[in-house]
mmCIF file of C-alpha atoms in Angstrom:
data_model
loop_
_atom_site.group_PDB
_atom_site.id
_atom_site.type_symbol
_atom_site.label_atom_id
_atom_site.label_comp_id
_atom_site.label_asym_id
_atom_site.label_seq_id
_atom_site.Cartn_x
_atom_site.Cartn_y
_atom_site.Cartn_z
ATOM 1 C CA UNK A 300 28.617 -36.294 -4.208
ATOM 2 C CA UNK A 301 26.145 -36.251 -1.246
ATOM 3 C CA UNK A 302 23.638 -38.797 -1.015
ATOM 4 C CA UNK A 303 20.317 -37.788 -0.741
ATOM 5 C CA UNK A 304 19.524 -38.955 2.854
ATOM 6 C CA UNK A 305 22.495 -36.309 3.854
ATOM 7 C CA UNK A 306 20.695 -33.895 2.357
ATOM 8 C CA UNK A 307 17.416 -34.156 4.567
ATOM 9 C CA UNK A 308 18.744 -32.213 7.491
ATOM 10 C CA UNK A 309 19.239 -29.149 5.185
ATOM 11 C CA UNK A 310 16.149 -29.416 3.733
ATOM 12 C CA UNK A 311 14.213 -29.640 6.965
ATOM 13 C CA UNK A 312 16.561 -26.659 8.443
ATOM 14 C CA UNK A 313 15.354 -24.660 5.260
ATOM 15 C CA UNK A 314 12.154 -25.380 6.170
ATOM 16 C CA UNK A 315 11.367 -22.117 8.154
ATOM 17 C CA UNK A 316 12.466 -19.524 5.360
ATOM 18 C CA UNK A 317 9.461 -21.206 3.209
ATOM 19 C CA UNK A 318 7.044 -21.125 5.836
ATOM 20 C CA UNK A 319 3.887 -18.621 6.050
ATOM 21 C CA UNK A 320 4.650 -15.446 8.287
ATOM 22 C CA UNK A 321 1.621 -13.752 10.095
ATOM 23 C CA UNK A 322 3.219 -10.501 11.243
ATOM 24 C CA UNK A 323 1.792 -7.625 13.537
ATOM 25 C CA UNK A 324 3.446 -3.800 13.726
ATOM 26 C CA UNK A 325 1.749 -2.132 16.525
ATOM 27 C CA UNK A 326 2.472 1.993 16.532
ATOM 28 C CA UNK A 327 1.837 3.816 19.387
ATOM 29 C CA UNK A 328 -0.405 6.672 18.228
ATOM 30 C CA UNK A 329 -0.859 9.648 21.026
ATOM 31 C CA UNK A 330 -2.771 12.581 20.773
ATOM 32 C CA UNK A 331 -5.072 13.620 18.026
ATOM 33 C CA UNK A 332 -5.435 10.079 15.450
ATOM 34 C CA UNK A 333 -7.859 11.157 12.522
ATOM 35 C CA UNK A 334 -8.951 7.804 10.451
ATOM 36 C CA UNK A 335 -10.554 9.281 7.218
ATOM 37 C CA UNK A 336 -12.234 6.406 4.446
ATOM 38 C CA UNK A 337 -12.098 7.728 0.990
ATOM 39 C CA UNK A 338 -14.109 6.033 -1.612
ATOM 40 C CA UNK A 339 -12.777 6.720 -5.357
ATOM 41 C CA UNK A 340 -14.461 5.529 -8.581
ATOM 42 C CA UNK A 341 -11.581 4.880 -10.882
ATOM 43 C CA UNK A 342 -13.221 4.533 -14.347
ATOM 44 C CA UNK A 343 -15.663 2.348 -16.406
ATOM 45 C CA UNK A 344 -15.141 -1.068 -16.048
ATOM 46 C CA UNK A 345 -13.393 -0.758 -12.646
ATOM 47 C CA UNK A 346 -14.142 -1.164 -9.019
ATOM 48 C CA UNK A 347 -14.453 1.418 -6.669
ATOM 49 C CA UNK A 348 -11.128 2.016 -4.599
ATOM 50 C CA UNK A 349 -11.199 2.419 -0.821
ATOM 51 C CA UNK A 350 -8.797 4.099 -0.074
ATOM 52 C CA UNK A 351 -8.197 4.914 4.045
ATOM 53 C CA UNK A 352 -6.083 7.703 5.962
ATOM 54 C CA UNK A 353 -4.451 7.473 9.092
ATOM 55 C CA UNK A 354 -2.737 10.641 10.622
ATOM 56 C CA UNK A 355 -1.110 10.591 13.230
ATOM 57 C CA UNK A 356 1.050 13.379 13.792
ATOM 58 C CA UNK A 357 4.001 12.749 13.222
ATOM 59 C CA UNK A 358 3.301 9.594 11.447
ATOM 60 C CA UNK A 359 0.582 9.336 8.100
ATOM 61 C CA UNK A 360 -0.613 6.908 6.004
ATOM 62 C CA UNK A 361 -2.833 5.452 3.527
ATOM 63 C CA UNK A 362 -3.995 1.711 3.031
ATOM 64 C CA UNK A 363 -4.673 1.142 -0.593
ATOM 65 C CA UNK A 364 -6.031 -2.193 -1.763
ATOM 66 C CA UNK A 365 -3.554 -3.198 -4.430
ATOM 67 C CA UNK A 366 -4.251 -6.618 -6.455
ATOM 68 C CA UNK A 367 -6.090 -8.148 -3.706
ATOM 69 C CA UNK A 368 -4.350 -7.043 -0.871
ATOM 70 C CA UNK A 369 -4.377 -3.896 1.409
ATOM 71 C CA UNK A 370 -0.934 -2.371 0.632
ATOM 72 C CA UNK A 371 0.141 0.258 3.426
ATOM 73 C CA UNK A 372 1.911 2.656 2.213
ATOM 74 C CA UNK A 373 3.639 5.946 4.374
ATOM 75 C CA UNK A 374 3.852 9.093 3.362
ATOM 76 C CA UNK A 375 6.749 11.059 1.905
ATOM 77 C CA UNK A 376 7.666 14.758 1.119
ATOM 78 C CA UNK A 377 5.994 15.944 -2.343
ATOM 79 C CA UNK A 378 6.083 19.302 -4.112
ATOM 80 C CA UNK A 379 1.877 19.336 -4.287
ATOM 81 C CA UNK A 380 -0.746 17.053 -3.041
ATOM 82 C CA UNK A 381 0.115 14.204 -0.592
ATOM 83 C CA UNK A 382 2.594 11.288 -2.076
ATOM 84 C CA UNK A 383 2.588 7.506 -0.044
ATOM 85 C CA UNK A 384 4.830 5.418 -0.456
ATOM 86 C CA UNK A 385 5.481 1.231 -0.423
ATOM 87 C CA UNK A 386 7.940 -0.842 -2.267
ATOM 88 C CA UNK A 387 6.710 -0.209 -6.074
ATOM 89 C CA UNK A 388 3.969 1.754 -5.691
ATOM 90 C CA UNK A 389 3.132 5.012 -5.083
ATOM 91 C CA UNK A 390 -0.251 6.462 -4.237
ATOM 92 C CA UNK A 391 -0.629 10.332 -5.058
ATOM 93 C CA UNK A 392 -3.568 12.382 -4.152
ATOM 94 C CA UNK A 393 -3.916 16.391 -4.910
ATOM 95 C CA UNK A 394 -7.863 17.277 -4.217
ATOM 96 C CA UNK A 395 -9.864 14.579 -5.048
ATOM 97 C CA UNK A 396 -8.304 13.156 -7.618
ATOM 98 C CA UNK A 397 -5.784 10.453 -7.073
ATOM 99 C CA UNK A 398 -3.230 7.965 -8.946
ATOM 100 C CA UNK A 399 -1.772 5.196 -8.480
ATOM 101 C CA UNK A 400 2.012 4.291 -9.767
ATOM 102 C CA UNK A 401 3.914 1.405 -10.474
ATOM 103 C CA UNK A 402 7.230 3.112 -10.516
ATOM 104 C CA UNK A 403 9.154 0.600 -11.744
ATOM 105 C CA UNK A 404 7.349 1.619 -15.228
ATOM 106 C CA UNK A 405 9.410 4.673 -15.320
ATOM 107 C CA UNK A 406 9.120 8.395 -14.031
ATOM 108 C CA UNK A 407 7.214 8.894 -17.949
ATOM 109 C CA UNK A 408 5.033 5.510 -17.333
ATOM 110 C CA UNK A 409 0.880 6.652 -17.367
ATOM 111 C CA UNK A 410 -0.653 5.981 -14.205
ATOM 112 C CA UNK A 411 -2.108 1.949 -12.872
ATOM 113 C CA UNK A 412 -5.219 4.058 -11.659
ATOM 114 C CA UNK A 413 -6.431 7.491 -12.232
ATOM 115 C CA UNK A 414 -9.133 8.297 -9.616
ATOM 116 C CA UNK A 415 -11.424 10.825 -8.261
ATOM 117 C CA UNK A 416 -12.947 10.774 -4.891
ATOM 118 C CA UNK A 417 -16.600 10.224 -4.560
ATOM 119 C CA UNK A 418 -17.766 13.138 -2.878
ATOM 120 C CA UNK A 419 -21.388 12.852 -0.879
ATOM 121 C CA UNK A 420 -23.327 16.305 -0.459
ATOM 122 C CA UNK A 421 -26.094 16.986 1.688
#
């Protein structure tokens, strides 16, 4: 049996997998970089969602704020509409309307947020 003063050094070599990590991705964007802000009203009772586009030929995406944090998620192939993906979830806009998945609730599983765009007209 170790004694627990033997066991310090592998606590304190440990210690680095618990700490905080601040991390930057920089992505060289060239030519033509459109930033579009989309604001959505999501139903009664709910906060608007802000939702922002980046594209970027040949790279697109959309940052989503997901349970407090802004989730950036990349886009993938889709039959209709415009599909991003990150870990879980899975943003999906056709139009202006727009949902938001949790796809580990199944491929059947109703939609976290059903949306439509808030469209301003002159």
């Amino acid at each position: 049996m170790l004694k627990p003063i033997a066991l310090a050094p592998l606590l304190f070599a440990a210690s680095p997998a618990f700490a905080a990590v601040d991390l930057n991705v920089g992505i060289n964007l060239t030519g033509d970089v459109q930033i579009v802000t989309a604001l959505y009203g999501c139903g009664e009772g709910t906060e608007p969602l802000t939702v922002k586009y980046i594209n970027a030929q040949p790279n697109f995406f959309a940052i989503v704020p997901i349970e407090g944090e802004e989730v950036v998620l990349v886009n993938v192939i889709s039959a209709s509409g415009a599909k991003y993906v990150s870990g879980v979830w899975e943003w999906w806009n056709k139009g202006s309307d727009g949902t938001l998945h949790n796809v580990t609730e199944g491929l059947d599983a109703a939609p976290v947020l059903t949306c439509t765009e808030n469209v301003q007209t002159p």
